[in-house]
PDB file of C-alpha atoms in Angstrom:
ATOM      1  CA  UNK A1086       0.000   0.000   0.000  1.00  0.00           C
ATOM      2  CA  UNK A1087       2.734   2.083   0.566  1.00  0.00           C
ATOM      3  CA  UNK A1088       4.139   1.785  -2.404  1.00  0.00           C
ATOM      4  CA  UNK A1089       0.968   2.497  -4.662  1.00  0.00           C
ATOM      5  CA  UNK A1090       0.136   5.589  -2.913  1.00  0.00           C
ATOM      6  CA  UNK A1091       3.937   6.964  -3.629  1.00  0.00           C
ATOM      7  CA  UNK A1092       4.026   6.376  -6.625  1.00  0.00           C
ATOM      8  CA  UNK A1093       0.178   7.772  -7.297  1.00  0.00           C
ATOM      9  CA  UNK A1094       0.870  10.659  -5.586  1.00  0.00           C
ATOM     10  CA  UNK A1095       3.989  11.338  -7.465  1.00  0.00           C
ATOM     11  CA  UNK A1096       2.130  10.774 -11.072  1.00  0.00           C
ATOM     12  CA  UNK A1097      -0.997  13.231 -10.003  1.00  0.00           C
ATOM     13  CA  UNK A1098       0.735  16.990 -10.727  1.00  0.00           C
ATOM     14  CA  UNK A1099      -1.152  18.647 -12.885  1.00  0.00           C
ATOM     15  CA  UNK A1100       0.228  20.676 -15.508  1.00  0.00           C
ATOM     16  CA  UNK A1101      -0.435  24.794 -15.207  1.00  0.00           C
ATOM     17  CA  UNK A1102      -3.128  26.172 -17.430  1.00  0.00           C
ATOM     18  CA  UNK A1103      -5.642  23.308 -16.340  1.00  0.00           C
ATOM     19  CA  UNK A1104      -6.332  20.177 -18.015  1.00  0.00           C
ATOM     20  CA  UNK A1105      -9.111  17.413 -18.890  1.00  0.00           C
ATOM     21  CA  UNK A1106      -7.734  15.414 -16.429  1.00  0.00           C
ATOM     22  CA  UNK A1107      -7.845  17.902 -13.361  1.00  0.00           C
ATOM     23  CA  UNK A1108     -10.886  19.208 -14.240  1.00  0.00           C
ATOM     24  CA  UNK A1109     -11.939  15.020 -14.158  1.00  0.00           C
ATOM     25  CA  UNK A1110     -10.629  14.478 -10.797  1.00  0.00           C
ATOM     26  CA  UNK A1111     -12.365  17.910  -9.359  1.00  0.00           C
ATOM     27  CA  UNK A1112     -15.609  16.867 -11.103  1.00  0.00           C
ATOM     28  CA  UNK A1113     -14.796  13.734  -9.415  1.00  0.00           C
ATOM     29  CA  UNK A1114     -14.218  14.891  -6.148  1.00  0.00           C
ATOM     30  CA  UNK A1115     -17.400  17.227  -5.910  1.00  0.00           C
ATOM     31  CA  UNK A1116     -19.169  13.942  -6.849  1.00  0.00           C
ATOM     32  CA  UNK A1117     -18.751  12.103  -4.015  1.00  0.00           C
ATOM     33  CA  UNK A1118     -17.868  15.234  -0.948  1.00  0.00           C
ATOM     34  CA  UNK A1119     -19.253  18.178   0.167  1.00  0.00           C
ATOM     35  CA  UNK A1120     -19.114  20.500   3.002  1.00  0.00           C
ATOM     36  CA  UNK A1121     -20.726  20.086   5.476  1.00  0.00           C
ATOM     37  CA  UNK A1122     -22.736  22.591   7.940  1.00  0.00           C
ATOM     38  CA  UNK A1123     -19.631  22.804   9.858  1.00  0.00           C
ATOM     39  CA  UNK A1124     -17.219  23.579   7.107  1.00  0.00           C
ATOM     40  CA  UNK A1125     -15.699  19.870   7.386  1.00  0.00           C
ATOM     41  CA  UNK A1126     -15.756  18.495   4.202  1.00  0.00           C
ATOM     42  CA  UNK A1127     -17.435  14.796   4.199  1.00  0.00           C
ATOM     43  CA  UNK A1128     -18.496  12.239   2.391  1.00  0.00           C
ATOM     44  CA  UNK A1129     -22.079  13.370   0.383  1.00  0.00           C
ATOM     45  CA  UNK A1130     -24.842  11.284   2.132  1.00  0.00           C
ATOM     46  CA  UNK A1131     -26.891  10.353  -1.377  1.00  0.00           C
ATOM     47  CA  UNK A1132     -23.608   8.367  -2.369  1.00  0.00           C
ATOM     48  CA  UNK A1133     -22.244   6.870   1.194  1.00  0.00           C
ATOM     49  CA  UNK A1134     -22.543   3.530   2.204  1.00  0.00           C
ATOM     50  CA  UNK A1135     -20.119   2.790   5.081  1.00  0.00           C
ATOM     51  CA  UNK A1136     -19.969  -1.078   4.447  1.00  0.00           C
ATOM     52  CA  UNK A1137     -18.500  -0.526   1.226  1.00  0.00           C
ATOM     53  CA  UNK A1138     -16.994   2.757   0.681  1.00  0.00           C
ATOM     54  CA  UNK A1139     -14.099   4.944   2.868  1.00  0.00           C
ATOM     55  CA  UNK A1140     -15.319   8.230   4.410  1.00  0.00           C
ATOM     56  CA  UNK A1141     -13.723  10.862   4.701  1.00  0.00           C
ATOM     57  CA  UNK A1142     -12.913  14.014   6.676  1.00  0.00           C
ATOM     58  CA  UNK A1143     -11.248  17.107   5.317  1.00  0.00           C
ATOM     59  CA  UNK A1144     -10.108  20.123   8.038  1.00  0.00           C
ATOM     60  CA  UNK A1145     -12.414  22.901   7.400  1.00  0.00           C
ATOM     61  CA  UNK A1146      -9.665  25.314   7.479  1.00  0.00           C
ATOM     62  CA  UNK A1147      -7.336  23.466   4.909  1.00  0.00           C
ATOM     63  CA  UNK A1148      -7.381  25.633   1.726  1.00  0.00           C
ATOM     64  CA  UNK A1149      -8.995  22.728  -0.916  1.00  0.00           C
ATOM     65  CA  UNK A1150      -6.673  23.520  -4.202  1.00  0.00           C
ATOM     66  CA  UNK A1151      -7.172  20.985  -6.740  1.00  0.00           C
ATOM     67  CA  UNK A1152      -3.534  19.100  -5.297  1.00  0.00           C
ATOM     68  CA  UNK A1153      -5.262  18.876  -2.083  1.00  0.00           C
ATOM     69  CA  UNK A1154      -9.006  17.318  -4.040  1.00  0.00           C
ATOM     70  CA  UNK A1155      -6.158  14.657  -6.164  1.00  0.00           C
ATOM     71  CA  UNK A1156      -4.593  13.554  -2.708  1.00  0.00           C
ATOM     72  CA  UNK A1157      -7.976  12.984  -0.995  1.00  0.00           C
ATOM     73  CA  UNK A1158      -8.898  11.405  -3.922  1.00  0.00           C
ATOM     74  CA  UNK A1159      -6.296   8.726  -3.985  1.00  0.00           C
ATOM     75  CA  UNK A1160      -6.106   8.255  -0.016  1.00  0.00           C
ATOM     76  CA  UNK A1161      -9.927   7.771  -0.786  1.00  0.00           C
ATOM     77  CA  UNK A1162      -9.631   4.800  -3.978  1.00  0.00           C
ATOM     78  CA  UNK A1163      -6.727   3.309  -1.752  1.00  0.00           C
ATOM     79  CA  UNK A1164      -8.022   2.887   1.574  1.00  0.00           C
ATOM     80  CA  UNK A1165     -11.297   1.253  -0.117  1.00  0.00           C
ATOM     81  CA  UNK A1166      -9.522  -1.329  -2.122  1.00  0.00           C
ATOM     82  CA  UNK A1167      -7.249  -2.134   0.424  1.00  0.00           C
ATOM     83  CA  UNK A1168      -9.090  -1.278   3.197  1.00  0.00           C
ATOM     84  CA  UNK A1169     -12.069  -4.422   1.721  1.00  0.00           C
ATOM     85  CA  UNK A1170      -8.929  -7.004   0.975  1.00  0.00           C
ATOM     86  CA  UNK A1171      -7.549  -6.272   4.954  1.00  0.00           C
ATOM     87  CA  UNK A1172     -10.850  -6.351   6.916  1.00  0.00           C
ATOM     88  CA  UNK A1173     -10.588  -9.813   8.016  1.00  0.00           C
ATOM     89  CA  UNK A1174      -7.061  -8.927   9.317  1.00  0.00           C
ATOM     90  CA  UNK A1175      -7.774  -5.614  10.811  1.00  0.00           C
ATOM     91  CA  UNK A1176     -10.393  -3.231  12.126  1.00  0.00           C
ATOM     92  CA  UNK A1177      -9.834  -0.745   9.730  1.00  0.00           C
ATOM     93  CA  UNK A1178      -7.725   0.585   7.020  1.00  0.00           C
ATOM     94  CA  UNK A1179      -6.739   4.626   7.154  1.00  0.00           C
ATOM     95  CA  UNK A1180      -4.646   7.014   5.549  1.00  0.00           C
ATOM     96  CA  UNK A1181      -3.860  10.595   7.231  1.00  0.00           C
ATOM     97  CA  UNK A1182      -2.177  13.749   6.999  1.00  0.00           C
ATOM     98  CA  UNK A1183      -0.773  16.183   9.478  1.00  0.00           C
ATOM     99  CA  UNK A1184      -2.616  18.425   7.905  1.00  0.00           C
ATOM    100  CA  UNK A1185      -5.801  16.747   9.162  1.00  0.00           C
ATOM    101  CA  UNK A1186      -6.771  14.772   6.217  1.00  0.00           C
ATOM    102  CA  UNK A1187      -8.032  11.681   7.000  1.00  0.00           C
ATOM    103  CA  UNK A1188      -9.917   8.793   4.412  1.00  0.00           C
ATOM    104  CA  UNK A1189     -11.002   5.922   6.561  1.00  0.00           C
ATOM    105  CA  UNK A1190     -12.426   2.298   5.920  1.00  0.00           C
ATOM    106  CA  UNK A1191     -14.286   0.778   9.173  1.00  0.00           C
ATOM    107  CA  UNK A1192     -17.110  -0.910   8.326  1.00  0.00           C
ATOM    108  CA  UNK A1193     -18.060  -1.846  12.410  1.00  0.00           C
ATOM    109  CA  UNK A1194     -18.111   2.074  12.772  1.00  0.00           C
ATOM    110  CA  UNK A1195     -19.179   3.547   9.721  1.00  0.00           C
ATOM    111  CA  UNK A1196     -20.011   6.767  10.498  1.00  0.00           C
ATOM    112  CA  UNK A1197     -16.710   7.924  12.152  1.00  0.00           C
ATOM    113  CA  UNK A1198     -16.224  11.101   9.770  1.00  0.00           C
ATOM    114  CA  UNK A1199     -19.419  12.192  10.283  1.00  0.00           C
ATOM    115  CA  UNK A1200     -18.949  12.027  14.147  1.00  0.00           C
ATOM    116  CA  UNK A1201     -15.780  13.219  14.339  1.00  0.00           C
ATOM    117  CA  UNK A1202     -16.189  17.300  15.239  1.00  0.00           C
ATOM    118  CA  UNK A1203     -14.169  20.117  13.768  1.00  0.00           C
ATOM    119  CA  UNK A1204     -11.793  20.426  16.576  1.00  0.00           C
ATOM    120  CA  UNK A1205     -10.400  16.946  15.307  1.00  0.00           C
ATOM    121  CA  UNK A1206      -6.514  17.510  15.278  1.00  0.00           C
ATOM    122  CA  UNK A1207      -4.955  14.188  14.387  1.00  0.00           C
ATOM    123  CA  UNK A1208      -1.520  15.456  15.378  1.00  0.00           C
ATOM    124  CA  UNK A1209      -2.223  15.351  18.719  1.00  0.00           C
ATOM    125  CA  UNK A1210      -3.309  11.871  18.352  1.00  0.00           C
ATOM    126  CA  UNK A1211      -0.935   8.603  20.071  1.00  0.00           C
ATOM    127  CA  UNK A1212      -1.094   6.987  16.240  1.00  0.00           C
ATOM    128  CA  UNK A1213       0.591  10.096  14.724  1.00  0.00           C
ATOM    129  CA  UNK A1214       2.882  10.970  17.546  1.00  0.00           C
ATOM    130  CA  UNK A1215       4.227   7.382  17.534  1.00  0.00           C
ATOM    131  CA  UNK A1216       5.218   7.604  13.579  1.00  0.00           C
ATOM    132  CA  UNK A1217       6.938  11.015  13.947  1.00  0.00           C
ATOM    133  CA  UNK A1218      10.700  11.546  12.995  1.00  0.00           C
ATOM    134  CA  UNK A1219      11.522  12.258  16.100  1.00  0.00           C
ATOM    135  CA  UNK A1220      10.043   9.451  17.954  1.00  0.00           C
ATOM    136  CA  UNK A1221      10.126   7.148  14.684  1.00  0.00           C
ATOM    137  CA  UNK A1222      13.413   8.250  12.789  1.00  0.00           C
ATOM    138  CA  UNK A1223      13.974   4.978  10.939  1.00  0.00           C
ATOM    139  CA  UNK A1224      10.464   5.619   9.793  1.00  0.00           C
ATOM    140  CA  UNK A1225       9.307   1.736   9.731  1.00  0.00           C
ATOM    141  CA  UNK A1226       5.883   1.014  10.602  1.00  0.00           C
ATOM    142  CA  UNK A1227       5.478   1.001  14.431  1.00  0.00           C
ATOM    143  CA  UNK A1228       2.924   0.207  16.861  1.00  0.00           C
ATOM    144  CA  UNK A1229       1.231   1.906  19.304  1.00  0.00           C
ATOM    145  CA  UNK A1230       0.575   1.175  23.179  1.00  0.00           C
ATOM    146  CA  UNK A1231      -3.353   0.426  23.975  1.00  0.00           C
ATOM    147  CA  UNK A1232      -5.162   3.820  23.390  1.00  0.00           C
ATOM    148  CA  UNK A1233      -8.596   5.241  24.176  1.00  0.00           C
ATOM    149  CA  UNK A1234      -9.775   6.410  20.419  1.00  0.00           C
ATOM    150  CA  UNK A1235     -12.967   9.001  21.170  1.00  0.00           C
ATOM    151  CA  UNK A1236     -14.772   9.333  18.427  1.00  0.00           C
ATOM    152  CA  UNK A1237     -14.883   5.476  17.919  1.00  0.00           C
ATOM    153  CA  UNK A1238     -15.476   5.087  21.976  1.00  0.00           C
ATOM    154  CA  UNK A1239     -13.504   2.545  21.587  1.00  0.00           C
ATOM    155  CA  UNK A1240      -9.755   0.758  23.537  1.00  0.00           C
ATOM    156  CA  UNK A1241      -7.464   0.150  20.441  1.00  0.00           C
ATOM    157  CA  UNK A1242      -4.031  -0.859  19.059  1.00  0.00           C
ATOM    158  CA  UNK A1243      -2.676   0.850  16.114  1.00  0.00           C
ATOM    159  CA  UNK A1244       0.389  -0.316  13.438  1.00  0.00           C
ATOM    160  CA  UNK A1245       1.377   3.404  11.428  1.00  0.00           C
ATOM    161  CA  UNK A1246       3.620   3.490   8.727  1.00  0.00           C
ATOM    162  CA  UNK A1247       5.088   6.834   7.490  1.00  0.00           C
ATOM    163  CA  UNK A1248       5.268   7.687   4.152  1.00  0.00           C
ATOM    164  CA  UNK A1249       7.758   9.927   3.044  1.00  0.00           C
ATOM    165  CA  UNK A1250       8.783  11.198  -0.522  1.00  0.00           C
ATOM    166  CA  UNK A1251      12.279  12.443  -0.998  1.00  0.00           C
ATOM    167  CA  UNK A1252      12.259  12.809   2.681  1.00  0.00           C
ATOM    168  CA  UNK A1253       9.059  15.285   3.646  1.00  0.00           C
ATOM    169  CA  UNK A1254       6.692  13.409   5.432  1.00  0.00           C
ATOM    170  CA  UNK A1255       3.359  13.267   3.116  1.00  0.00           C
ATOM    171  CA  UNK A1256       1.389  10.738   5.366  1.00  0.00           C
ATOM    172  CA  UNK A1257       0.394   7.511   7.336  1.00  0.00           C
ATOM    173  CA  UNK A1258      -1.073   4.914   6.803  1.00  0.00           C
ATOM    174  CA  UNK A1259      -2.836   3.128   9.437  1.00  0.00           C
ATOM    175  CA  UNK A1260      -4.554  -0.356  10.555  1.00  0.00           C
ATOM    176  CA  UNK A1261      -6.061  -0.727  13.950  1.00  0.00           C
ATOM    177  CA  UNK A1262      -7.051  -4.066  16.252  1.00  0.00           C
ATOM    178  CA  UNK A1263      -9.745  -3.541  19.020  1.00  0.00           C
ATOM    179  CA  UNK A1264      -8.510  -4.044  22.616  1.00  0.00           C
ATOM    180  CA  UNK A1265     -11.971  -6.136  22.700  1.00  0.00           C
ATOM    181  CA  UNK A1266     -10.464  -8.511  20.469  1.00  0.00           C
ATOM    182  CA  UNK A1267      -6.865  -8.445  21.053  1.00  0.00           C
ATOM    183  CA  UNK A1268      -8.041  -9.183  24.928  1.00  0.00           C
ATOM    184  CA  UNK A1269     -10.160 -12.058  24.016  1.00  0.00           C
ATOM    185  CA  UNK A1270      -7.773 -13.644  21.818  1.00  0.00           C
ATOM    186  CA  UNK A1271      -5.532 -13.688  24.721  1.00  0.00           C
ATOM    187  CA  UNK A1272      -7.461 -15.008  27.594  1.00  0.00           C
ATOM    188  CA  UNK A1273      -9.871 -17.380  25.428  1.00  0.00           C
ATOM    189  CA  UNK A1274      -7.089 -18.943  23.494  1.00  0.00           C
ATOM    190  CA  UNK A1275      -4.698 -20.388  26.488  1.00  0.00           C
ATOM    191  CA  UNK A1276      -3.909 -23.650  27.616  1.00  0.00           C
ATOM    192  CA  UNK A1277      -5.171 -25.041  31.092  1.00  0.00           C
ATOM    193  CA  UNK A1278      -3.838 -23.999  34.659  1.00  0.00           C
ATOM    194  CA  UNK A1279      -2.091 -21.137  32.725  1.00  0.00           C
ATOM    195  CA  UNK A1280      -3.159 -17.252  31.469  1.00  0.00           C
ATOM    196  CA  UNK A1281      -1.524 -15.054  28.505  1.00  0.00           C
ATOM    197  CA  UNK A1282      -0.199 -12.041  29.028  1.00  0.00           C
ATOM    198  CA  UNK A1283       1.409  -9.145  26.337  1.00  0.00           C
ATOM    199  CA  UNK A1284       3.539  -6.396  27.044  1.00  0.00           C
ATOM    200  CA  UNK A1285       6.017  -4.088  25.781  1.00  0.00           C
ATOM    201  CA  UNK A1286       9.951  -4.088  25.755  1.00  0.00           C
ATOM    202  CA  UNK A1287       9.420  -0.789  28.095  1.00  0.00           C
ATOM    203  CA  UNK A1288       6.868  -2.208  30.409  1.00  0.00           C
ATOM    204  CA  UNK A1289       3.768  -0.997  29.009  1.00  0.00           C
ATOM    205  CA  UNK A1290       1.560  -3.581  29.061  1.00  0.00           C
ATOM    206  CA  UNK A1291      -1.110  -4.176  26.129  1.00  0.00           C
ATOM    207  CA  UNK A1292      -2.661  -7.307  27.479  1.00  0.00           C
ATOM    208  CA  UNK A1293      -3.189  -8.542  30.754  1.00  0.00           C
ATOM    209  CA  UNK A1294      -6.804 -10.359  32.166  1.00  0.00           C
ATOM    210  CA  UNK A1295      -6.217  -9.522  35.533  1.00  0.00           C
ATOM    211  CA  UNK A1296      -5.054  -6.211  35.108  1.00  0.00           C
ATOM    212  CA  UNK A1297      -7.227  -4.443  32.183  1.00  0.00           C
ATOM    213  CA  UNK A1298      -9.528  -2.473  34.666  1.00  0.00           C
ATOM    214  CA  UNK A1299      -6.096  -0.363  36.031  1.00  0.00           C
ATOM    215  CA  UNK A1300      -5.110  -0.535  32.384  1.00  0.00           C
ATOM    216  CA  UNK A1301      -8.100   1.604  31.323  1.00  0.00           C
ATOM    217  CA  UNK A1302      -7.579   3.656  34.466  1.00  0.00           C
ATOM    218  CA  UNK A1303      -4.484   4.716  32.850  1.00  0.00           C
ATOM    219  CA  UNK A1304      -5.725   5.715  29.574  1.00  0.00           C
ATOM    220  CA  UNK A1305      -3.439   2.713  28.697  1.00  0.00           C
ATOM    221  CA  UNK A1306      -0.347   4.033  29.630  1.00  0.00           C
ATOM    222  CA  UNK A1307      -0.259   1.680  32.218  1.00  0.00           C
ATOM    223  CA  UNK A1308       3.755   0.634  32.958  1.00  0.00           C
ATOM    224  CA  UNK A1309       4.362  -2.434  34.612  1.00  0.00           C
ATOM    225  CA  UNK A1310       7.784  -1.345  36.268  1.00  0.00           C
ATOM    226  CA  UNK A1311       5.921   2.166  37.423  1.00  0.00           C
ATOM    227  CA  UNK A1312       2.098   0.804  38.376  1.00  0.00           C
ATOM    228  CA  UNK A1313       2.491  -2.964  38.822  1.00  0.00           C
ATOM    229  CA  UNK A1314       2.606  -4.452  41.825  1.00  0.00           C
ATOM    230  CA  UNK A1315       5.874  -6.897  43.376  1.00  0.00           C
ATOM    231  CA  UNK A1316       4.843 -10.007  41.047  1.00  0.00           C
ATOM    232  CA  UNK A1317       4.350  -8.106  37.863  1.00  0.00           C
ATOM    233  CA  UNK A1318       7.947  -6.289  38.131  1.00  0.00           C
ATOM    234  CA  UNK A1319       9.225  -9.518  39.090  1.00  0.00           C
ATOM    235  CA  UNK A1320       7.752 -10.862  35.687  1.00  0.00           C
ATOM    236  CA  UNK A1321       9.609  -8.133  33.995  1.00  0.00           C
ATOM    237  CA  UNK A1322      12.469  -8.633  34.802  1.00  0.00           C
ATOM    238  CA  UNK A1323      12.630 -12.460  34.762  1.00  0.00           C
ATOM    239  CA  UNK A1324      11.573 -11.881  30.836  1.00  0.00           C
ATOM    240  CA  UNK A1325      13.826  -8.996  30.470  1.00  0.00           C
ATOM    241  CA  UNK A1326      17.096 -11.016  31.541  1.00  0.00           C
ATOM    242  CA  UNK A1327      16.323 -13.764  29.648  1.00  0.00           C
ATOM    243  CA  UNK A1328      14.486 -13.371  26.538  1.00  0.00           C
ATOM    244  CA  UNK A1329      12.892 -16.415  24.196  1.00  0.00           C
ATOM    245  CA  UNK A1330      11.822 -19.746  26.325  1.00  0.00           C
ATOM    246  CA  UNK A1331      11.531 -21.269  29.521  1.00  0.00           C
ATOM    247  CA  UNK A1332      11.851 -19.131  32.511  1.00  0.00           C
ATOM    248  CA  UNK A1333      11.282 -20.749  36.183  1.00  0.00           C
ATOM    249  CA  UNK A1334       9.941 -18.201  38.333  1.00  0.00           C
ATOM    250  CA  UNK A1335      10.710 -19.615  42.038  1.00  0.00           C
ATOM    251  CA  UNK A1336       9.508 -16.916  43.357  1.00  0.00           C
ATOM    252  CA  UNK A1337       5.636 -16.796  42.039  1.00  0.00           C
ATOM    253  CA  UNK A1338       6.162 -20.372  41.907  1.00  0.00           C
ATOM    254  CA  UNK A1339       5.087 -20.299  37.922  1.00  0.00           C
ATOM    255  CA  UNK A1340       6.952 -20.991  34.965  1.00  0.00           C
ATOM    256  CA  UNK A1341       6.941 -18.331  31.814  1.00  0.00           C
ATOM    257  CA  UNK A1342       6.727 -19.497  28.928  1.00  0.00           C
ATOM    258  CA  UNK A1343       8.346 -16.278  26.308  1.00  0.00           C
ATOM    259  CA  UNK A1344       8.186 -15.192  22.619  1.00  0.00           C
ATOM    260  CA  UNK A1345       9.392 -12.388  21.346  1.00  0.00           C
ATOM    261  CA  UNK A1346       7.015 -10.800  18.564  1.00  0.00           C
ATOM    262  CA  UNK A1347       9.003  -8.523  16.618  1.00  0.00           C
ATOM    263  CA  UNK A1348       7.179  -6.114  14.450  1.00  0.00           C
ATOM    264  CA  UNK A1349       5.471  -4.215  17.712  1.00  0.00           C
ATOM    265  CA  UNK A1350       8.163  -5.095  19.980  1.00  0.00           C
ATOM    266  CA  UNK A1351       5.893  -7.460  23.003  1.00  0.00           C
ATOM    267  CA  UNK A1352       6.686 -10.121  24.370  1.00  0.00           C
ATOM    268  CA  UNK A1353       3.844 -12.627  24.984  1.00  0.00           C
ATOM    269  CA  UNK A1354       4.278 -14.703  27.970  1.00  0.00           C
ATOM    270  CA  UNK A1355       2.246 -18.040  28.838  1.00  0.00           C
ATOM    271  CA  UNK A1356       2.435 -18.018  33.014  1.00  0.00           C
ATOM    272  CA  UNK A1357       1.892 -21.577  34.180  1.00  0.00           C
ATOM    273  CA  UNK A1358       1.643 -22.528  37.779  1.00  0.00           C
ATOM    274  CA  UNK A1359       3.400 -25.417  39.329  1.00  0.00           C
ATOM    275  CA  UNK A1360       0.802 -26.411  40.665  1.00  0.00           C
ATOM    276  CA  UNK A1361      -0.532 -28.200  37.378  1.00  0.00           C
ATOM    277  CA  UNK A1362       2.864 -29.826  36.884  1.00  0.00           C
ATOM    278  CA  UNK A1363       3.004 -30.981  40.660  1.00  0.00           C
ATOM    279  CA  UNK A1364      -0.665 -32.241  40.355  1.00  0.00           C
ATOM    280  CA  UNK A1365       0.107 -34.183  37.312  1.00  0.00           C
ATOM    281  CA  UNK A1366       2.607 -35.482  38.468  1.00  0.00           C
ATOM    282  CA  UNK A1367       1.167 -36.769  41.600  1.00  0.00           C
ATOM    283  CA  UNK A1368      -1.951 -38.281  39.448  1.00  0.00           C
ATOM    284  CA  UNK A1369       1.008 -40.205  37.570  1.00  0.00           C
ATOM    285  CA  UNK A1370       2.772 -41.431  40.610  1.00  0.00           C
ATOM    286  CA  UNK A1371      -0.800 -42.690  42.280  1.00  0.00           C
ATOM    287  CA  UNK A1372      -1.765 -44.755  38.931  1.00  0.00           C
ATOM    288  CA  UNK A1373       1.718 -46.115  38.931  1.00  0.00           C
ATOM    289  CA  UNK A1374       1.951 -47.098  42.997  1.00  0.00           C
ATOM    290  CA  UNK A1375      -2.092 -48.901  41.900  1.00  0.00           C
ATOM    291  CA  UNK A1376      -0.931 -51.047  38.853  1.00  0.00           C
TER     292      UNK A1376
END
């Protein structure tokens, strides 16, 4: 995706004088937005279905030149096709703009554009801070700790990737995962006598069934090493020290069971308790002292 939309937006510059094809695309673009009472420009209500199409939200202050119609335009075709092929992998498909530009494909919440009010400033959000130069400089795609997302009303988990021509940042594209499902992956899909937990390589933990309420609490900024209590730090730093594997924690009495996941940077940890190995065990031992 990132790819396409380069090298779309790099073929789109109209020649001066005006031409068939930008008077096409603003034709085009006056087709399917307007603006709205507000002065946000949105997706035109006669020709929106949010099962099947993007919407969109335009700043009302942004000055719409006919470069700024061709690059919602594309963000717009983009985010639909790929936004359809992705939905069984992600919540959503998004691109956006510093500049407040933002074409969006969520089919559970279709109507996000249209809730989202004019005082919208996307710079501010934790998905655009996270992709910055400054905190992003390698400018991969890069995920996001669990964040409350208002308009949606929703707990989320966000990958960005920056896109960047000849070095100016144009804009990111986004998929998110709902904290609803990310937390009943983990807690449904675990083995007996045990519990899954994720967190980050900094502490911040994205996943944890015991601890979600204080997670929330937090606006999900919720650090293991600064709001945990003895046994989570102790987890930590077990993982920490040792990485991939088996870890016996002596002092929980629990084994950890560690993976590394690599593109957001968790770990996910399986915690075990003895218990089920000493109870097994002891079964074993009784129906071999019977035969």
């Amino acid at each position: 995706l990132k790819t396409t939309l380069i090298e779309q937006l790099q073929s789109s510059h109209f020649p001066k004088g005006g031409s068939d094809k930008e008077k096409e695309a603003l034709s085009e673009f006056d087709y399917w937005f307007t603006r709205d009472a507000d002065g946000v420009i949105r997706n035109r209500s006669e020709h929106f279905d949010g099962n099947k199409r993007s919407c969109v939200y335009i700043n009302e202050s942004l000055p719409l030149t006919p470069e700024i119609k061709q690059q919602a335009l594309i963000f717009y075709d983009l985010t639909n096709q790929y936004g359809q092929a992705w939905v069984s992998r992600f919540d959503n498909t998004y691109i956006f703009t510093a500049d407040n530009i933002i074409t969006q494909y969520w089919p559970n919440i279709p109507t996000w554009c249209q809730d989202a009010t004019t005082d919208l400033d996307l710079t501010k959000k934790e998905f655009f801070i996270v992709a910055d130069k400054q905190h992003n400089p390698n400018r991969t795609t890069v995920w996001t700790g669990v964040y409350y997302e208002s308009v949606a009303n929703t707990w989320l988990v966000s990958a960005i990737t920056p896109v960047d021509i000849q070095g100016k940042h144009i804009a990111n594209i986004g998929n998110d995962i709902e904290l609803n499902d990310l937390l009943d992956r983990t807690i449904t899909q675990r083995l007996e006598y045990s519990y899954n937990m994720i967190f980050r390589t900094d502490g911040r933990l994205i996943v944890h069934p015991r601890w979600i309420l204080q997670m929330m609490h937090k606006n999900g900024k919720f650090n293991m090493l600064e709001d945990g209590n003895a046994q989570l730090k102790h987890i930590f730093r077990l993982v920490h020290e040792v990485g991939n594997g088996i870890i016996e924690d002596k002092e929980n009495y629990q084994y950890l069971a560690v993976t590394k996941i690599d593109g957001p940077d968790w770990y996910l940890v399986v915690v075990f308790s003895k218990t089920f190995f000493t109870e097994t065990a002891l079964q074993t031992a009784q129906l071999i002292l019977m035969l």
